[in-house]
PDB file of C-alpha atoms in Angstrom:
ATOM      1  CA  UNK A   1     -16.475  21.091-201.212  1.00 63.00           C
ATOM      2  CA  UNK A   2     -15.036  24.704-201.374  1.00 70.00           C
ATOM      3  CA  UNK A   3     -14.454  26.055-198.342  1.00 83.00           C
ATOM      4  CA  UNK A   4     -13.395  30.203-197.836  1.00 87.00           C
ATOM      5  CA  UNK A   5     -12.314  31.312-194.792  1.00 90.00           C
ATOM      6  CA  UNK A   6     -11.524  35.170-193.231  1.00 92.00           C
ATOM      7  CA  UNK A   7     -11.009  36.496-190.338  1.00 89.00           C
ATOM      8  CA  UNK A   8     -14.288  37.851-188.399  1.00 89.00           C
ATOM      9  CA  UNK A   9     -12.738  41.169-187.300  1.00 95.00           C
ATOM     10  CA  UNK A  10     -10.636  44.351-187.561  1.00 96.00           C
ATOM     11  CA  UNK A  11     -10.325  46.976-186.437  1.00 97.00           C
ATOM     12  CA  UNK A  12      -7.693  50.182-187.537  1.00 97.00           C
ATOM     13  CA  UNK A  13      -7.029  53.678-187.230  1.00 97.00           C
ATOM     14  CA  UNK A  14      -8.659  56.584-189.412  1.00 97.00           C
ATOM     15  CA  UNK A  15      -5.630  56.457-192.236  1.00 97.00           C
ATOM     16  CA  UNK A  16      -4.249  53.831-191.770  1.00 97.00           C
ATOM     17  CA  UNK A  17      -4.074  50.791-194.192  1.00 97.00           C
ATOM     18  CA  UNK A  18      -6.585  47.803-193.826  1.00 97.00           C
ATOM     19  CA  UNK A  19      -5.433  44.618-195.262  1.00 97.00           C
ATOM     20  CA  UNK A  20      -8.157  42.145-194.825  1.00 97.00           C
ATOM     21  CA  UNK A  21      -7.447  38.220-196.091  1.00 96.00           C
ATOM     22  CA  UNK A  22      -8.666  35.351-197.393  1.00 95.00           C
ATOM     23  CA  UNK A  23      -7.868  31.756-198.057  1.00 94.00           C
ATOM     24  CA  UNK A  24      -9.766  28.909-200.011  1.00 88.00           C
ATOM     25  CA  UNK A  25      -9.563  25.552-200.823  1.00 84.00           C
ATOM     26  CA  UNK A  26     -10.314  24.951-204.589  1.00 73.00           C
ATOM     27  CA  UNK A  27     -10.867  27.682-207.531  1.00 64.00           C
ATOM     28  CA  UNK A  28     -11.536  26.881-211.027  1.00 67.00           C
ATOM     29  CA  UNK A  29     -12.882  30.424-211.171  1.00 70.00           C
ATOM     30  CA  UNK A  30     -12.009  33.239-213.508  1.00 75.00           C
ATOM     31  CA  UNK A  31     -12.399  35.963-211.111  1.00 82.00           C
ATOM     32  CA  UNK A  32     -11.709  36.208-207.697  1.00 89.00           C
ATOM     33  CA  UNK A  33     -14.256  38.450-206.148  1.00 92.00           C
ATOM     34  CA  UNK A  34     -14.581  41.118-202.923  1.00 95.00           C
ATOM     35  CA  UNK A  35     -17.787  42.055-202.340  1.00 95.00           C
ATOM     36  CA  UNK A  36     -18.534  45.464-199.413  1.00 96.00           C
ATOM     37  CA  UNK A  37     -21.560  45.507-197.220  1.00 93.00           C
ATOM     38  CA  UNK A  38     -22.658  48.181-195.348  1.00 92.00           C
ATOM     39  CA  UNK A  39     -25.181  48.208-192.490  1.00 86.00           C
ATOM     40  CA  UNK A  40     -28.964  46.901-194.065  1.00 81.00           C
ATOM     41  CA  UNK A  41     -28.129  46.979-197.499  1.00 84.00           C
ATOM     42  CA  UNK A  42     -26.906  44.471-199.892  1.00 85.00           C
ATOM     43  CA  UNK A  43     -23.599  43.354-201.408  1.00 90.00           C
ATOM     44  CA  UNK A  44     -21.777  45.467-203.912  1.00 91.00           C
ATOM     45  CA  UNK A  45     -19.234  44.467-205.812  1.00 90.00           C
ATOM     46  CA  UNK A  46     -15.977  46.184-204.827  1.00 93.00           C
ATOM     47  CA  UNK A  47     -13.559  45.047-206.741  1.00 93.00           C
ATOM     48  CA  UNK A  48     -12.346  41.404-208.047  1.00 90.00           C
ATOM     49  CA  UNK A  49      -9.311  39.981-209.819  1.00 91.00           C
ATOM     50  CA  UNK A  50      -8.499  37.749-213.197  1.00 88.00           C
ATOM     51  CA  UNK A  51      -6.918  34.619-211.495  1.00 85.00           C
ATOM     52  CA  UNK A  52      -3.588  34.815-213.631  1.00 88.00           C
ATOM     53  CA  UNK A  53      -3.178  38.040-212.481  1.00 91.00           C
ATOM     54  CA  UNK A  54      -0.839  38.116-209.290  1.00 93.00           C
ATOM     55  CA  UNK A  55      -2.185  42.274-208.429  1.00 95.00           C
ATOM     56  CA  UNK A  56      -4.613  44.405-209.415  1.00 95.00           C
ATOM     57  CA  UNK A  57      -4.441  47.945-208.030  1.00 95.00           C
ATOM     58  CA  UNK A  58      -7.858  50.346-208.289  1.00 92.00           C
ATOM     59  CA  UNK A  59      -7.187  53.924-206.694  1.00 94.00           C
ATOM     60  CA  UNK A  60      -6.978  53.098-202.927  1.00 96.00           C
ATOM     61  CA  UNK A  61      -7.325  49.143-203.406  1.00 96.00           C
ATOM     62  CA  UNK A  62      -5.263  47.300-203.767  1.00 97.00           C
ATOM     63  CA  UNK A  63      -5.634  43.022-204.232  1.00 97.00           C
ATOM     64  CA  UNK A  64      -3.056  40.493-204.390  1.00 97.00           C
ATOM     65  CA  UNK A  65      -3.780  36.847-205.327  1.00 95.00           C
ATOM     66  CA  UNK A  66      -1.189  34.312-204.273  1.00 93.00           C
ATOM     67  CA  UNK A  67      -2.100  31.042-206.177  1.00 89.00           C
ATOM     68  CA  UNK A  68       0.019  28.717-205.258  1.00 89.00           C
ATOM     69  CA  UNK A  69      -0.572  29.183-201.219  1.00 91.00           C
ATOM     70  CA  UNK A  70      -4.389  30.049-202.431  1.00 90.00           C
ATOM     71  CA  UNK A  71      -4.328  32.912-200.645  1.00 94.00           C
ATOM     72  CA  UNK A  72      -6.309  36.553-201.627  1.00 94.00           C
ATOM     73  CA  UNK A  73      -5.925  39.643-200.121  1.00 97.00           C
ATOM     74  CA  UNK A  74      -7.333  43.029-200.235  1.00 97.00           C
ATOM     75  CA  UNK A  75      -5.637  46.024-199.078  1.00 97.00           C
ATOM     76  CA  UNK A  76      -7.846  49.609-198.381  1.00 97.00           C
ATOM     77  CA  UNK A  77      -4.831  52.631-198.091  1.00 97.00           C
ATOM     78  CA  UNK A  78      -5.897  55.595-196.158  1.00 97.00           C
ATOM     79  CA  UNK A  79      -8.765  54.070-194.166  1.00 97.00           C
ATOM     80  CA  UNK A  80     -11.804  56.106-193.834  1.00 96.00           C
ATOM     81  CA  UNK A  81     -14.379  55.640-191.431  1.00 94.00           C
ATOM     82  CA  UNK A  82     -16.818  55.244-194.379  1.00 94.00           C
ATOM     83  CA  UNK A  83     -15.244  52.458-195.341  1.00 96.00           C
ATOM     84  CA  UNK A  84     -16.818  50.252-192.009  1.00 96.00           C
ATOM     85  CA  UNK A  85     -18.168  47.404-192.941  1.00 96.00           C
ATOM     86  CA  UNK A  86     -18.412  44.016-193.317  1.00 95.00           C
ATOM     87  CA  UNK A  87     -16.045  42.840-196.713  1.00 96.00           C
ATOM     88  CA  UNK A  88     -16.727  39.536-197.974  1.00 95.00           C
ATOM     89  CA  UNK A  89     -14.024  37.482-200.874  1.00 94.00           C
ATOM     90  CA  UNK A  90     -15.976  35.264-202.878  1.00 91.00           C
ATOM     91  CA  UNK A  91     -14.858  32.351-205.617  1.00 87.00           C
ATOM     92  CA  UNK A  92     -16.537  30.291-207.971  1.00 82.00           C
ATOM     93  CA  UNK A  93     -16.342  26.474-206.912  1.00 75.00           C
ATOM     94  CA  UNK A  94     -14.646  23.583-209.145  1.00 72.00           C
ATOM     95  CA  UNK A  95     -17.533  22.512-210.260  1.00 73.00           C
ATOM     96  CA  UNK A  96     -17.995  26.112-211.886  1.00 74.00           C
ATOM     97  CA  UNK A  97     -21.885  26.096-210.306  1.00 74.00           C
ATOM     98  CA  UNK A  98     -21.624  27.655-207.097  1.00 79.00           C
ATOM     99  CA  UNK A  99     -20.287  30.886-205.803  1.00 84.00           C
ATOM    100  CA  UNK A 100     -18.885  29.979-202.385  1.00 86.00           C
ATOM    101  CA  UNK A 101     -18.735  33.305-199.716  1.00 89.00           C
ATOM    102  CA  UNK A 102     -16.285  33.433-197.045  1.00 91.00           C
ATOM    103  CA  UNK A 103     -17.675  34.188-193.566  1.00 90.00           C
ATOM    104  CA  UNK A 104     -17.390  38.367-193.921  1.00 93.00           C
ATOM    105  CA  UNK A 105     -14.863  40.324-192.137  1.00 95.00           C
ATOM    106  CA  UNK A 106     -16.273  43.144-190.309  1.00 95.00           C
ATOM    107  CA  UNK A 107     -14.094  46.134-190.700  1.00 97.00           C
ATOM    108  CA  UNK A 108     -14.374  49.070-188.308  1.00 97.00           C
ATOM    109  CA  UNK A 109     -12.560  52.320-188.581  1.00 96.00           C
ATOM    110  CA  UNK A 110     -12.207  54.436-184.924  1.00 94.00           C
ATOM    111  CA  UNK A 111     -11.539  58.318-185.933  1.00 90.00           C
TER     112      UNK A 111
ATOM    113  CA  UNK B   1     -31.448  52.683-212.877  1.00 80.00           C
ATOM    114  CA  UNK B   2     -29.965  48.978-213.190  1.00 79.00           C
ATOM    115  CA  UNK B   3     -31.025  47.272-210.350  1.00 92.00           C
ATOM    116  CA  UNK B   4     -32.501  44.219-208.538  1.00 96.00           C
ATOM    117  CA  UNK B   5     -35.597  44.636-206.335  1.00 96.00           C
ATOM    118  CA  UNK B   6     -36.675  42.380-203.564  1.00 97.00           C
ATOM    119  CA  UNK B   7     -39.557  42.679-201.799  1.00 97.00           C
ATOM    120  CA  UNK B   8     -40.815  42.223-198.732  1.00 97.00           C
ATOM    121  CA  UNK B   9     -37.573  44.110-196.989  1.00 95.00           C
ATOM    122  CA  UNK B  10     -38.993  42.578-194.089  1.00 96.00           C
ATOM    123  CA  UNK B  11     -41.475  39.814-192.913  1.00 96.00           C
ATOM    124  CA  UNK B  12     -42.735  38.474-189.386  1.00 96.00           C
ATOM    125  CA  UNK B  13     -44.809  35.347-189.963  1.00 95.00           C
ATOM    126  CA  UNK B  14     -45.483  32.439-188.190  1.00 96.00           C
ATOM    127  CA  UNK B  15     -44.436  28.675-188.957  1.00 96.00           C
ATOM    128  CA  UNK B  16     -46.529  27.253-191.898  1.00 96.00           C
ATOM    129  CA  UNK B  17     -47.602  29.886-193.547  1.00 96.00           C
ATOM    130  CA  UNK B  18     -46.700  29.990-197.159  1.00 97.00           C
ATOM    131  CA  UNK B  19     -44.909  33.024-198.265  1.00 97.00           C
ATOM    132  CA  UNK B  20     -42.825  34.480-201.317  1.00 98.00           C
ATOM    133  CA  UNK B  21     -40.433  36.786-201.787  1.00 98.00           C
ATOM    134  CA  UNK B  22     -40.308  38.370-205.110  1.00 98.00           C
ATOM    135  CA  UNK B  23     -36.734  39.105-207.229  1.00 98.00           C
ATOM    136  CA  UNK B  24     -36.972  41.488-209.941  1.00 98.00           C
ATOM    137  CA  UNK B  25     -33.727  42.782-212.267  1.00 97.00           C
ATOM    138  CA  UNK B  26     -34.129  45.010-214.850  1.00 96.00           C
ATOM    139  CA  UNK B  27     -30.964  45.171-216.326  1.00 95.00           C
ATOM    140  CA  UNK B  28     -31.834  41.646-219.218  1.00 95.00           C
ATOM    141  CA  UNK B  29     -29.332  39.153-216.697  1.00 95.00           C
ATOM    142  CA  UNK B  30     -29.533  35.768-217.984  1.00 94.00           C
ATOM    143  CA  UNK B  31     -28.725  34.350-214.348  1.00 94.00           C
ATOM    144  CA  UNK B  32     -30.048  35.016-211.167  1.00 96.00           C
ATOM    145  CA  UNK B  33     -29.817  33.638-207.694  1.00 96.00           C
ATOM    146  CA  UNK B  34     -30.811  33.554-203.880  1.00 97.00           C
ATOM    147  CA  UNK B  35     -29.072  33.465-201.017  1.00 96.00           C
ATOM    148  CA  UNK B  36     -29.320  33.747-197.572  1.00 96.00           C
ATOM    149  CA  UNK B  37     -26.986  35.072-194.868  1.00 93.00           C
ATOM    150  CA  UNK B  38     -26.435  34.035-191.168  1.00 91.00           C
ATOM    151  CA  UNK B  39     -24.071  35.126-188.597  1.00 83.00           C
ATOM    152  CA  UNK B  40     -20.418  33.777-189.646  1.00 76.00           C
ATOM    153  CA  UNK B  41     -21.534  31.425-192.210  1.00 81.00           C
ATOM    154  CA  UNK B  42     -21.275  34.425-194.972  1.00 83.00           C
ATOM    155  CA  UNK B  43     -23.950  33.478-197.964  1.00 90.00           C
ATOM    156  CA  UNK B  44     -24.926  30.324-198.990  1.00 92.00           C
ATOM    157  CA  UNK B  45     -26.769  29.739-201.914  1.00 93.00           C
ATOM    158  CA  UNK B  46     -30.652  28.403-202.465  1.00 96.00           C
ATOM    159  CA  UNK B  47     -31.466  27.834-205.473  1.00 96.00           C
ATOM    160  CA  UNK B  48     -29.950  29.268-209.245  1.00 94.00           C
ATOM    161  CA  UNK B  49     -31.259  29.664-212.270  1.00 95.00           C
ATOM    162  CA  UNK B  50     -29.359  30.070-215.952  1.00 92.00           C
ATOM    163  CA  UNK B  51     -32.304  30.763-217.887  1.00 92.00           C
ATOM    164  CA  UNK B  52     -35.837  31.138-218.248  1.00 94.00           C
ATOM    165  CA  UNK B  53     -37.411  27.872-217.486  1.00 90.00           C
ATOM    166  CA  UNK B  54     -34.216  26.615-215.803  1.00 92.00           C
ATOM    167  CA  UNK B  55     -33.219  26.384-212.490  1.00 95.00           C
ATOM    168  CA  UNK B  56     -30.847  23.816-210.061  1.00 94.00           C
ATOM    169  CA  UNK B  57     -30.156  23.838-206.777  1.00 94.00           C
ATOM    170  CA  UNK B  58     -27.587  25.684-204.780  1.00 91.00           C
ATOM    171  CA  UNK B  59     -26.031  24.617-201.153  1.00 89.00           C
ATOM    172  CA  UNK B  60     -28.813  24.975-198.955  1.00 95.00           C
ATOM    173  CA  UNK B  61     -32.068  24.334-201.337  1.00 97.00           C
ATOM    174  CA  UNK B  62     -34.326  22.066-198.438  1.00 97.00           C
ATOM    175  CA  UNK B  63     -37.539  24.201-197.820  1.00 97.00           C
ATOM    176  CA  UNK B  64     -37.625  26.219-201.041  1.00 98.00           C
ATOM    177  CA  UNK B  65     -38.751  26.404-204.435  1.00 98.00           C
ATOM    178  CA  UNK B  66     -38.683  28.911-207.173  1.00 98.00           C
ATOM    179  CA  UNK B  67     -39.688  29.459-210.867  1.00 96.00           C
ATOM    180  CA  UNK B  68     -38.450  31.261-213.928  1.00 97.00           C
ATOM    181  CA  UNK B  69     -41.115  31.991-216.168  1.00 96.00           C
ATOM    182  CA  UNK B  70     -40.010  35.393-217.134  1.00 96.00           C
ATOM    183  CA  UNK B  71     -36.548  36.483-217.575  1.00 96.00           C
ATOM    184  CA  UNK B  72     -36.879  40.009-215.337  1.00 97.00           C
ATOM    185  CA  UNK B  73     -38.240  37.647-212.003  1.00 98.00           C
ATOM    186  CA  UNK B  74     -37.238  34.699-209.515  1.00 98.00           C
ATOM    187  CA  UNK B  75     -39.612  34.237-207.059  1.00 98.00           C
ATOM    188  CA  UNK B  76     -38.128  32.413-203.935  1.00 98.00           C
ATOM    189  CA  UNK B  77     -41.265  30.047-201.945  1.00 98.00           C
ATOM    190  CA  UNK B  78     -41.590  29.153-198.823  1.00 97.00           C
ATOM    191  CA  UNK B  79     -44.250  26.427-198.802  1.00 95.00           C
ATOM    192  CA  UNK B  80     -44.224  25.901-195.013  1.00 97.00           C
ATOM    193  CA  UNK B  81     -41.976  27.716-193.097  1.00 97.00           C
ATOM    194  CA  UNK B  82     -39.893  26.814-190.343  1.00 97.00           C
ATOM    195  CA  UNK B  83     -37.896  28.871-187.467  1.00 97.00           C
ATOM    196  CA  UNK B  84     -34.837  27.201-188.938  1.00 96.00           C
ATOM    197  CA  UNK B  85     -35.392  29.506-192.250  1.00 97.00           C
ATOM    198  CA  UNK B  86     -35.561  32.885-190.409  1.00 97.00           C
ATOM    199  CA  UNK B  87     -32.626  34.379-191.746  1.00 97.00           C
ATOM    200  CA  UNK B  88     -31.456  37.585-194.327  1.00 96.00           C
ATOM    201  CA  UNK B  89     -31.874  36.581-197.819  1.00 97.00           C
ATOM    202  CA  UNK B  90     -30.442  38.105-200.963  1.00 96.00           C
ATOM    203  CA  UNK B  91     -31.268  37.812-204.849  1.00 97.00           C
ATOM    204  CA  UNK B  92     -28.924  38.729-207.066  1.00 95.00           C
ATOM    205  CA  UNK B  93     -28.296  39.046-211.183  1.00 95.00           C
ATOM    206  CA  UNK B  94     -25.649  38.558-213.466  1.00 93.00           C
ATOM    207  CA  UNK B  95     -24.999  38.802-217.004  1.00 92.00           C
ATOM    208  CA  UNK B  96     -24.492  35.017-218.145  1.00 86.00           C
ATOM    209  CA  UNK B  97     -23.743  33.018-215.312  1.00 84.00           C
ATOM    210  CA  UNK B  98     -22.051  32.240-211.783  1.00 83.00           C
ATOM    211  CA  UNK B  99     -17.994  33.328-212.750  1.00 79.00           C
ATOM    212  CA  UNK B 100     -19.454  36.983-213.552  1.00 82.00           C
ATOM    213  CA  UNK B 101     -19.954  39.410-211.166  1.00 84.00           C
ATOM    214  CA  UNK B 102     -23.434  39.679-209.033  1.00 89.00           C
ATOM    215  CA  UNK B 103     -25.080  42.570-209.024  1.00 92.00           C
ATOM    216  CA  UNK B 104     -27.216  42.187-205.270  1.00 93.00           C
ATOM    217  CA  UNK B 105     -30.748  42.853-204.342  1.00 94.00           C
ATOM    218  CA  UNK B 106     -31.008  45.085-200.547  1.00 91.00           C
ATOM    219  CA  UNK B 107     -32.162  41.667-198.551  1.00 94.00           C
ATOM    220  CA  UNK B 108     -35.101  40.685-197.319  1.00 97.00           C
ATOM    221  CA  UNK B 109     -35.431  39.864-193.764  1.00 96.00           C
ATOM    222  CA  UNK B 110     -37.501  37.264-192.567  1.00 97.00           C
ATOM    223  CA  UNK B 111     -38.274  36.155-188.955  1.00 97.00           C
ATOM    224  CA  UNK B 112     -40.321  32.773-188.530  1.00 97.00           C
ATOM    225  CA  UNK B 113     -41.783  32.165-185.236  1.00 96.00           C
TER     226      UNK B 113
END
């Protein structure tokens, strides 16, 4: 089945940029998805992507979606330390039933 | 406010003993869903449902049931719970179905001993 992997960890300098990656196996989805969670409280939506787009850029975000090595990335500029937290990238299977979450990768920003 | 409300936030109970968790959106979402999170393994999903009076099952659907008989709520059921079920679980909402994007509940956490 679909399979999404990330990285577990990362850790970066007050404003510096975070790029935090992604890689899955099959997508037959429309959107691409990154999803933010912050300590006890659910997932929001952070951003997501159309899949024939290649880069979508919203204020400091920034994702790229590289289709042919199924690859997704999503960049934070100007890290704050509000931004800690654990960032998950999320795709619809092939089947088109089943949103399939990657493993989270826990962001933490030292001042 | 647009939302989705779980409840318990959290639970200590002991193998066995039925329990539900109540969803609740009040923003008219067609589909909802549960979830539940453990260390590494990101969210896997329960159970779905695309309608009232439709549900199917997700990735991980052994030891739970729910129901759709209203369009606002999606009760998740533990009949007879097991340690292997004490976990963080999520419900969340969308407008028409899985490629949209999920609006998410805070999480319930439940511990099973």
């Amino acid at each position: 089945g679909e399979d999404v992997e990330q990285s577990l960890f990362l850790s970066v300098r007050e404003g510096d940029s975070s790029v935090i990656n992604c890689t899955y196996t099959d997508s037959s989805s429309t959107y691409l998805y990154w999803y933010k969670q912050e300590p006890g409280a659910g997932l929001q939506l952070l951003t997501y992507i159309f899949s024939n787009m290649d880069m979508k850029q919203d204020q400091r975000l920034t994702v790229l979606l590289n289709k042919k090595d199924k690859h997704l990335s999503l960049r934070i500029a100007d890290t704050q330390t509000g931004d800690s937290a654990i960032y998950f990238c999320a795709d619809v299977n092939n089947a088109g039933n089943m949103l399939t979450f990657g493993g989270g990768t826990r962001l933490m920003v030292k001042p | 406010e647009a939302q989705v409300t779980q409840n318990p936030r959290y639970l200590i109970t002991v193998t066995g003993k039925k329990l539900t968790v109540t969803c609740s959106q009040n923003m008219n979402h067609e589909y909802m869903s549960w979830y539940r999170q453990d260390p590494g393994l990101g969210l896997r999903q329960i159970y779905y449902s695309m309608n009232v009076e439709v549900t199917d099952k997700g990735d991980v659907p052994e030891g739970y049931k729910v129901s759709r008989k209203e369009k606002r709520n999606f009760p998740l059921i533990l009949e007879s719970p097991s340690p292997n079920q004490t976990s963080l679980y999520f419900c969340a909402s969308s407008l028409a179905g899985i490629d949209q994007p999920q609006h998410f509940g805070d999480g319930t956490r439940l511990s099973i001993l």
